[in-house]
mmCIF file of C-alpha atoms in Angstrom:
data_model
loop_
_atom_site.group_PDB
_atom_site.id
_atom_site.type_symbol
_atom_site.label_atom_id
_atom_site.label_comp_id
_atom_site.label_asym_id
_atom_site.label_seq_id
_atom_site.Cartn_x
_atom_site.Cartn_y
_atom_site.Cartn_z
ATOM 1 C CA MET A 447 0.000 0.000 0.000
ATOM 2 C CA THR A 448 1.282 3.463 -0.901
ATOM 3 C CA GLN A 449 2.149 5.472 2.189
ATOM 4 C CA PHE A 450 1.350 9.144 2.688
ATOM 5 C CA PRO A 451 3.277 11.240 2.888
ATOM 6 C CA ALA A 452 5.877 9.580 0.704
ATOM 7 C CA PRO A 453 9.492 10.599 1.330
ATOM 8 C CA SER A 454 9.385 12.622 -1.893
ATOM 9 C CA ASP A 455 6.363 14.557 -0.586
ATOM 10 C CA VAL A 456 8.234 15.610 2.544
ATOM 11 C CA ALA A 457 11.368 16.456 0.576
ATOM 12 C CA GLY A 458 9.268 18.533 -1.795
ATOM 13 C CA VAL A 459 8.003 20.730 1.040
ATOM 14 C CA TYR A 460 11.480 21.539 2.315
ATOM 15 C CA ASP A 461 13.222 21.684 -1.046
ATOM 16 C CA GLY A 462 10.514 24.020 -2.375
ATOM 17 C CA PHE A 463 9.248 26.941 -0.331
ATOM 18 C CA GLY A 464 11.367 25.677 2.549
ATOM 19 C CA ARG A 465 14.360 27.328 0.902
ATOM 20 C CA ILE A 466 12.575 30.675 0.934
ATOM 21 C CA TYR A 467 11.505 29.994 4.505
ATOM 22 C CA ARG A 468 15.157 29.652 5.533
ATOM 23 C CA THR A 469 16.011 33.051 4.085
ATOM 24 C CA VAL A 470 13.562 34.802 6.422
ATOM 25 C CA TRP A 471 13.631 32.443 9.411
ATOM 26 C CA GLY A 472 17.229 31.292 9.657
ATOM 27 C CA PRO A 473 18.990 27.923 9.807
ATOM 28 C CA ASN A 474 16.857 26.533 12.651
ATOM 29 C CA ILE A 475 13.907 25.186 10.672
ATOM 30 C CA HIS A 476 11.660 24.766 13.687
ATOM 31 C CA TYR A 477 9.561 26.569 16.265
ATOM 32 C CA GLY A 478 10.974 28.925 18.866
ATOM 33 C CA TYR A 479 10.533 28.746 22.648
ATOM 34 C CA TRP A 480 9.701 31.840 24.712
ATOM 35 C CA GLU A 481 9.660 31.761 28.506
ATOM 36 C CA ASN A 482 6.481 33.869 28.808
ATOM 37 C CA ASP A 483 4.461 36.571 27.062
ATOM 38 C CA ALA A 484 6.915 39.239 28.184
ATOM 39 C CA ASP A 485 9.891 37.416 26.679
ATOM 40 C CA ASP A 486 11.017 39.470 23.677
ATOM 41 C CA SER A 487 13.744 37.105 22.496
ATOM 42 C CA SER A 488 14.543 37.113 18.791
ATOM 43 C CA ILE A 489 13.575 34.227 16.526
ATOM 44 C CA GLU A 490 17.202 33.075 16.535
ATOM 45 C CA GLU A 491 17.374 33.106 20.329
ATOM 46 C CA ALA A 492 14.009 31.366 20.676
ATOM 47 C CA THR A 493 14.785 28.625 18.154
ATOM 48 C CA HIS A 494 18.135 27.996 19.843
ATOM 49 C CA ARG A 495 16.269 27.763 23.155
ATOM 50 C CA LEU A 496 14.025 25.013 21.807
ATOM 51 C CA THR A 497 17.109 23.125 20.607
ATOM 52 C CA ASP A 498 18.625 23.578 24.070
ATOM 53 C CA LEU A 499 15.481 22.133 25.642
ATOM 54 C CA MET A 500 15.951 19.067 23.461
ATOM 55 C CA ILE A 501 19.626 18.878 24.401
ATOM 56 C CA SER A 502 18.774 19.062 28.099
ATOM 57 C CA GLY A 503 16.076 16.414 27.757
ATOM 58 C CA LEU A 504 18.285 14.040 25.809
ATOM 59 C CA ALA A 505 21.038 14.298 28.457
ATOM 60 C CA ALA A 506 23.576 12.705 26.113
ATOM 61 C CA GLN A 507 27.040 11.923 27.434
ATOM 62 C CA SER A 508 30.406 12.582 25.818
ATOM 63 C CA ASP A 509 31.268 10.255 22.910
ATOM 64 C CA GLU A 510 27.782 8.727 22.771
ATOM 65 C CA ARG A 511 26.304 8.017 19.338
ATOM 66 C CA VAL A 512 23.098 9.956 18.711
ATOM 67 C CA LEU A 513 20.578 9.482 15.902
ATOM 68 C CA ASP A 514 18.966 12.670 14.573
ATOM 69 C CA ILE A 515 15.662 11.610 12.968
ATOM 70 C CA GLY A 516 14.796 14.222 10.350
ATOM 71 C CA CYS A 517 17.972 16.271 10.671
ATOM 72 C CA GLY A 518 17.019 19.177 8.400
ATOM 73 C CA ILE A 519 20.100 21.174 7.435
ATOM 74 C CA GLY A 520 21.931 20.062 10.561
ATOM 75 C CA ASN A 521 21.917 23.119 12.802
ATOM 76 C CA PRO A 522 20.422 21.448 15.917
ATOM 77 C CA ALA A 523 22.773 18.469 15.523
ATOM 78 C CA LEU A 524 25.811 20.727 15.417
ATOM 79 C CA ARG A 525 24.610 22.581 18.522
ATOM 80 C CA LEU A 526 24.138 19.217 20.275
ATOM 81 C CA ILE A 527 27.686 18.167 19.377
ATOM 82 C CA SER A 528 29.144 21.441 20.641
ATOM 83 C CA ALA A 529 27.220 21.148 23.899
ATOM 84 C CA CYS A 530 27.773 17.467 24.653
ATOM 85 C CA ASP A 531 30.760 16.288 22.578
ATOM 86 C CA VAL A 532 28.736 13.453 21.039
ATOM 87 C CA ASN A 533 28.765 11.826 17.619
ATOM 88 C CA VAL A 534 25.636 12.396 15.532
ATOM 89 C CA VAL A 535 24.230 10.530 12.569
ATOM 90 C CA GLY A 536 21.477 12.562 10.938
ATOM 91 C CA ILE A 537 18.948 11.195 8.476
ATOM 92 C CA SER A 538 16.667 13.029 6.059
ATOM 93 C CA VAL A 539 14.536 12.174 3.019
ATOM 94 C CA SER A 540 15.840 15.301 1.290
ATOM 95 C CA HIS A 541 19.085 14.955 -0.649
ATOM 96 C CA ASP A 542 19.372 18.749 -0.579
ATOM 97 C CA GLN A 543 19.150 18.835 3.215
ATOM 98 C CA VAL A 544 21.748 16.080 3.553
ATOM 99 C CA ALA A 545 24.140 18.023 1.314
ATOM 100 C CA GLN A 546 23.575 21.274 3.212
ATOM 101 C CA ALA A 547 23.975 19.606 6.613
ATOM 102 C CA THR A 548 27.192 17.931 5.484
ATOM 103 C CA LYS A 549 28.543 21.263 4.244
ATOM 104 C CA ARG A 550 27.622 22.988 7.507
ATOM 105 C CA ALA A 551 29.344 20.301 9.573
ATOM 106 C CA ALA A 552 32.528 20.729 7.552
ATOM 107 C CA ALA A 553 32.395 24.522 7.862
ATOM 108 C CA ALA A 554 31.987 24.194 11.643
ATOM 109 C CA GLY A 555 34.950 21.825 11.858
ATOM 110 C CA LEU A 556 32.691 19.008 13.060
ATOM 111 C CA ALA A 557 32.778 16.657 10.081
ATOM 112 C CA ASP A 558 34.469 14.033 12.254
ATOM 113 C CA ARG A 559 31.546 14.167 14.698
ATOM 114 C CA ALA A 560 28.561 14.634 12.384
ATOM 115 C CA THR A 561 27.513 12.564 9.396
ATOM 116 C CA PHE A 562 24.294 12.983 7.450
ATOM 117 C CA GLN A 563 22.689 10.546 5.063
ATOM 118 C CA PHE A 564 19.606 10.004 2.975
ATOM 119 C CA ALA A 565 17.376 7.528 4.815
ATOM 120 C CA ASP A 566 13.727 6.940 5.633
ATOM 121 C CA ALA A 567 12.824 6.781 9.332
ATOM 122 C CA MET A 568 10.195 4.179 8.444
ATOM 123 C CA ASP A 569 12.983 1.791 7.404
ATOM 124 C CA MET A 570 16.241 2.766 9.092
ATOM 125 C CA PRO A 571 19.435 1.302 7.591
ATOM 126 C CA PHE A 572 21.100 0.682 10.957
ATOM 127 C CA PRO A 573 21.804 -2.440 13.032
ATOM 128 C CA ASP A 574 19.871 -3.165 16.219
ATOM 129 C CA GLY A 575 21.133 -1.314 19.289
ATOM 130 C CA SER A 576 23.570 0.862 17.348
ATOM 131 C CA PHE A 577 22.748 4.205 19.033
ATOM 132 C CA ASP A 578 22.960 5.478 22.603
ATOM 133 C CA ALA A 579 20.288 8.142 22.125
ATOM 134 C CA ALA A 580 17.937 9.563 19.509
ATOM 135 C CA TRP A 581 15.895 12.668 18.938
ATOM 136 C CA ALA A 582 13.270 13.906 16.509
ATOM 137 C CA LEU A 583 12.838 17.676 16.348
ATOM 138 C CA GLU A 584 9.619 18.432 14.469
ATOM 139 C CA SER A 585 9.990 15.498 12.098
ATOM 140 C CA MET A 586 7.461 13.073 13.588
ATOM 141 C CA TRP A 587 4.431 14.940 12.253
ATOM 142 C CA HIS A 588 5.619 14.107 8.738
ATOM 143 C CA MET A 589 5.758 10.360 9.405
ATOM 144 C CA PRO A 590 3.138 8.138 7.726
ATOM 145 C CA ASP A 591 3.037 5.966 10.862
ATOM 146 C CA ARG A 592 4.505 7.414 14.063
ATOM 147 C CA SER A 593 4.164 4.137 15.961
ATOM 148 C CA HIS A 594 6.175 2.341 13.294
ATOM 149 C CA VAL A 595 8.913 4.979 13.481
ATOM 150 C CA LEU A 596 8.988 4.584 17.264
ATOM 151 C CA ALA A 597 9.347 0.822 16.770
ATOM 152 C CA GLU A 598 12.275 1.415 14.417
ATOM 153 C CA THR A 599 13.776 3.878 16.896
ATOM 154 C CA ALA A 600 13.470 1.353 19.723
ATOM 155 C CA ARG A 601 15.160 -1.240 17.506
ATOM 156 C CA VAL A 602 18.224 0.902 16.760
ATOM 157 C CA LEU A 603 18.559 2.181 20.336
ATOM 158 C CA ARG A 604 20.451 0.172 22.912
ATOM 159 C CA PRO A 605 18.553 -0.760 26.106
ATOM 160 C CA GLY A 606 18.620 2.294 28.349
ATOM 161 C CA GLY A 607 18.985 4.601 25.364
ATOM 162 C CA ARG A 608 17.247 7.940 25.724
ATOM 163 C CA LEU A 609 14.760 9.541 23.327
ATOM 164 C CA ALA A 610 13.647 13.169 23.017
ATOM 165 C CA ILE A 611 10.886 14.419 20.722
ATOM 166 C CA ALA A 612 9.453 17.860 20.005
ATOM 167 C CA ASP A 613 6.386 17.745 17.784
ATOM 168 C CA VAL A 614 3.448 19.715 16.490
ATOM 169 C CA ILE A 615 0.268 18.078 17.782
ATOM 170 C CA GLN A 616 -3.514 18.391 17.779
ATOM 171 C CA ARG A 617 -5.373 19.336 20.940
ATOM 172 C CA GLY A 618 -9.040 18.471 21.282
ATOM 173 C CA PRO A 619 -11.882 18.876 21.029
ATOM 174 C CA VAL A 620 -11.746 19.903 17.365
ATOM 175 C CA SER A 621 -14.232 22.537 16.163
ATOM 176 C CA PRO A 622 -15.440 22.773 12.547
ATOM 177 C CA GLU A 623 -13.136 25.776 11.980
ATOM 178 C CA GLY A 624 -10.255 23.906 13.589
ATOM 179 C CA ARG A 625 -10.879 20.923 11.320
ATOM 180 C CA VAL A 626 -10.671 23.131 8.221
ATOM 181 C CA VAL A 627 -7.301 24.498 9.320
ATOM 182 C CA LEU A 628 -5.892 21.139 10.442
ATOM 183 C CA ASP A 629 -6.981 19.451 7.211
ATOM 184 C CA HIS A 630 -5.358 22.211 5.170
ATOM 185 C CA ILE A 631 -2.077 21.805 7.062
ATOM 186 C CA CYS A 632 -2.093 18.050 6.463
ATOM 187 C CA GLU A 633 -2.948 18.342 2.789
ATOM 188 C CA ASN A 634 -0.359 21.015 1.980
ATOM 189 C CA TYR A 635 2.620 20.259 4.220
ATOM 190 C CA ALA A 636 3.147 16.524 3.745
ATOM 191 C CA VAL A 637 1.523 15.634 7.068
ATOM 192 C CA HIS A 638 -0.471 12.409 7.458
ATOM 193 C CA SER A 639 -2.121 13.528 10.672
ATOM 194 C CA LEU A 640 -1.327 15.467 13.796
ATOM 195 C CA GLY A 641 -0.618 13.308 16.812
ATOM 196 C CA THR A 642 -2.018 13.781 20.297
ATOM 197 C CA VAL A 643 -0.574 13.400 23.774
ATOM 198 C CA ASP A 644 -2.622 10.231 24.323
ATOM 199 C CA GLU A 645 -1.487 8.736 21.016
ATOM 200 C CA TYR A 646 2.136 9.329 21.949
ATOM 201 C CA ARG A 647 1.689 7.769 25.396
ATOM 202 C CA MET A 648 0.166 4.630 23.894
ATOM 203 C CA ALA A 649 2.675 4.346 21.035
ATOM 204 C CA LEU A 650 5.682 4.804 23.326
ATOM 205 C CA ALA A 651 4.404 2.164 25.756
ATOM 206 C CA ALA A 652 3.603 -0.240 22.913
ATOM 207 C CA ASN A 653 7.115 0.058 21.520
ATOM 208 C CA GLY A 654 9.106 -0.541 24.650
ATOM 209 C CA PHE A 655 9.687 2.941 26.028
ATOM 210 C CA VAL A 656 9.471 3.686 29.738
ATOM 211 C CA ASP A 657 10.005 6.657 32.066
ATOM 212 C CA VAL A 658 7.928 8.737 29.674
ATOM 213 C CA GLU A 659 7.618 12.432 30.481
ATOM 214 C CA ILE A 660 5.414 14.609 28.252
ATOM 215 C CA ARG A 661 5.050 18.378 28.523
ATOM 216 C CA ASP A 662 2.551 20.453 26.584
ATOM 217 C CA ILE A 663 4.608 23.550 25.739
ATOM 218 C CA THR A 664 2.111 25.119 23.347
ATOM 219 C CA ASP A 665 1.977 28.398 25.279
ATOM 220 C CA ASN A 666 5.753 28.762 24.973
ATOM 221 C CA VAL A 667 5.991 28.121 21.235
ATOM 222 C CA ILE A 668 2.710 29.176 19.589
ATOM 223 C CA ARG A 669 4.017 32.701 18.920
ATOM 224 C CA THR A 670 6.148 31.063 16.236
ATOM 225 C CA LEU A 671 3.259 30.800 13.788
ATOM 226 C CA THR A 672 2.341 34.502 13.877
ATOM 227 C CA LEU A 673 5.979 35.455 13.442
ATOM 228 C CA MET A 674 6.341 32.921 10.640
ATOM 229 C CA ALA A 675 3.328 34.343 8.808
ATOM 230 C CA ASP A 676 4.789 37.836 9.216
ATOM 231 C CA ALA A 677 8.101 36.592 7.826
ATOM 232 C CA PHE A 678 6.390 34.989 4.837
ATOM 233 C CA GLU A 679 4.602 38.273 4.159
ATOM 234 C CA THR A 680 7.981 39.912 3.581
ATOM 235 C CA VAL A 681 8.774 37.470 0.770
ATOM 236 C CA HIS A 682 5.272 37.135 -0.643
ATOM 237 C CA ASP A 683 6.422 37.890 -4.181
ATOM 238 C CA LYS A 684 9.102 35.206 -4.069
ATOM 239 C CA LEU A 685 6.589 32.703 -2.750
ATOM 240 C CA ALA A 686 4.136 33.668 -5.480
ATOM 241 C CA ASP A 687 6.828 33.139 -8.120
ATOM 242 C CA LEU A 688 7.440 29.678 -6.696
ATOM 243 C CA VAL A 689 3.931 28.375 -5.997
ATOM 244 C CA GLY A 690 1.585 30.915 -7.575
ATOM 245 C CA GLU A 691 -0.208 33.940 -6.129
ATOM 246 C CA GLU A 692 -3.244 32.061 -4.828
ATOM 247 C CA LYS A 693 -1.241 29.379 -3.042
ATOM 248 C CA ALA A 694 1.195 31.916 -1.585
ATOM 249 C CA THR A 695 -1.653 33.959 -0.111
ATOM 250 C CA SER A 696 -3.333 30.801 1.205
ATOM 251 C CA LEU A 697 -0.074 29.595 2.766
ATOM 252 C CA ILE A 698 0.369 32.789 4.756
ATOM 253 C CA ASP A 699 -3.301 32.890 5.763
ATOM 254 C CA PHE A 700 -3.363 29.314 7.027
ATOM 255 C CA VAL A 701 -0.089 29.612 8.945
ATOM 256 C CA ARG A 702 -1.618 32.592 10.744
ATOM 257 C CA ARG A 703 -4.893 30.713 11.361
ATOM 258 C CA PHE A 704 -2.964 27.667 12.571
ATOM 259 C CA GLY A 705 -1.420 29.866 15.241
ATOM 260 C CA ALA A 706 -4.799 31.175 16.364
ATOM 261 C CA ILE A 707 -6.874 28.014 16.830
ATOM 262 C CA PRO A 708 -6.898 26.210 20.211
ATOM 263 C CA GLU A 709 -6.500 22.874 18.431
ATOM 264 C CA SER A 710 -2.918 23.787 17.448
ATOM 265 C CA GLY A 711 -0.571 22.291 20.017
ATOM 266 C CA TYR A 712 3.022 21.323 20.668
ATOM 267 C CA LEU A 713 4.658 18.780 22.964
ATOM 268 C CA PHE A 714 8.092 17.975 24.268
ATOM 269 C CA LEU A 715 8.747 14.478 25.548
ATOM 270 C CA THR A 716 11.516 12.277 26.823
ATOM 271 C CA ALA A 717 11.553 8.518 27.247
ATOM 272 C CA VAL A 718 13.936 5.624 27.808
ATOM 273 C CA ARG A 719 14.272 2.451 25.748
ATOM 274 C CA ALA A 720 13.519 -0.378 28.184
#
């Protein structure tokens, strides 16, 4: 059976308007984290802070081997290496992202610590128990089957290996307006469905993870979507050249609406491979 999204669908999102996104958002292709409403940190500071939350949650030790599931262009992995002196293997379904991440690692002098390769998280090309830790920073919402990816992650982690995930999720109940927005996000951003806290709890337990801690950090990150829509507004013409005027306008509108509905959520979790 054909899976959705296919790896090429996900790659298409990031290789397409994702390139324009990077020009206005920066190299951290993920949400930011603000301490409270009064926190006026820049996008760069806030996105680094979310990476640092992941680093803290992963608690990786020096020389451990860490799997980065959906590595993007490698910025979080390089920050993890600098903070913890670990070795990272990053995987992505975008050849362009793999090339950019590899180039960034070399430029940072970390090519001996960071390697990036084209691979599908649904079918990881690694032996059992070959990693000490793993993380997925905003990649799980693109997976056709999150439980299957967690099973693969459990397989490649050694017993006692630690997992950290930050992910966009759905919070219920879902109103008719919320459903319109959520369906649009899924249909246009290579997302099969948005997970929930309960789904994650069940999937982690079913795939051999224990000591699960889940935090809903929506209030700390939701500002991202308004700022992202504002950033897209500044490059509207470039977006229109890429995807057409109607789709560019719709993209900006739905990002803004996604940030305004109560169904739009975000979680941070840690767990241990039993």
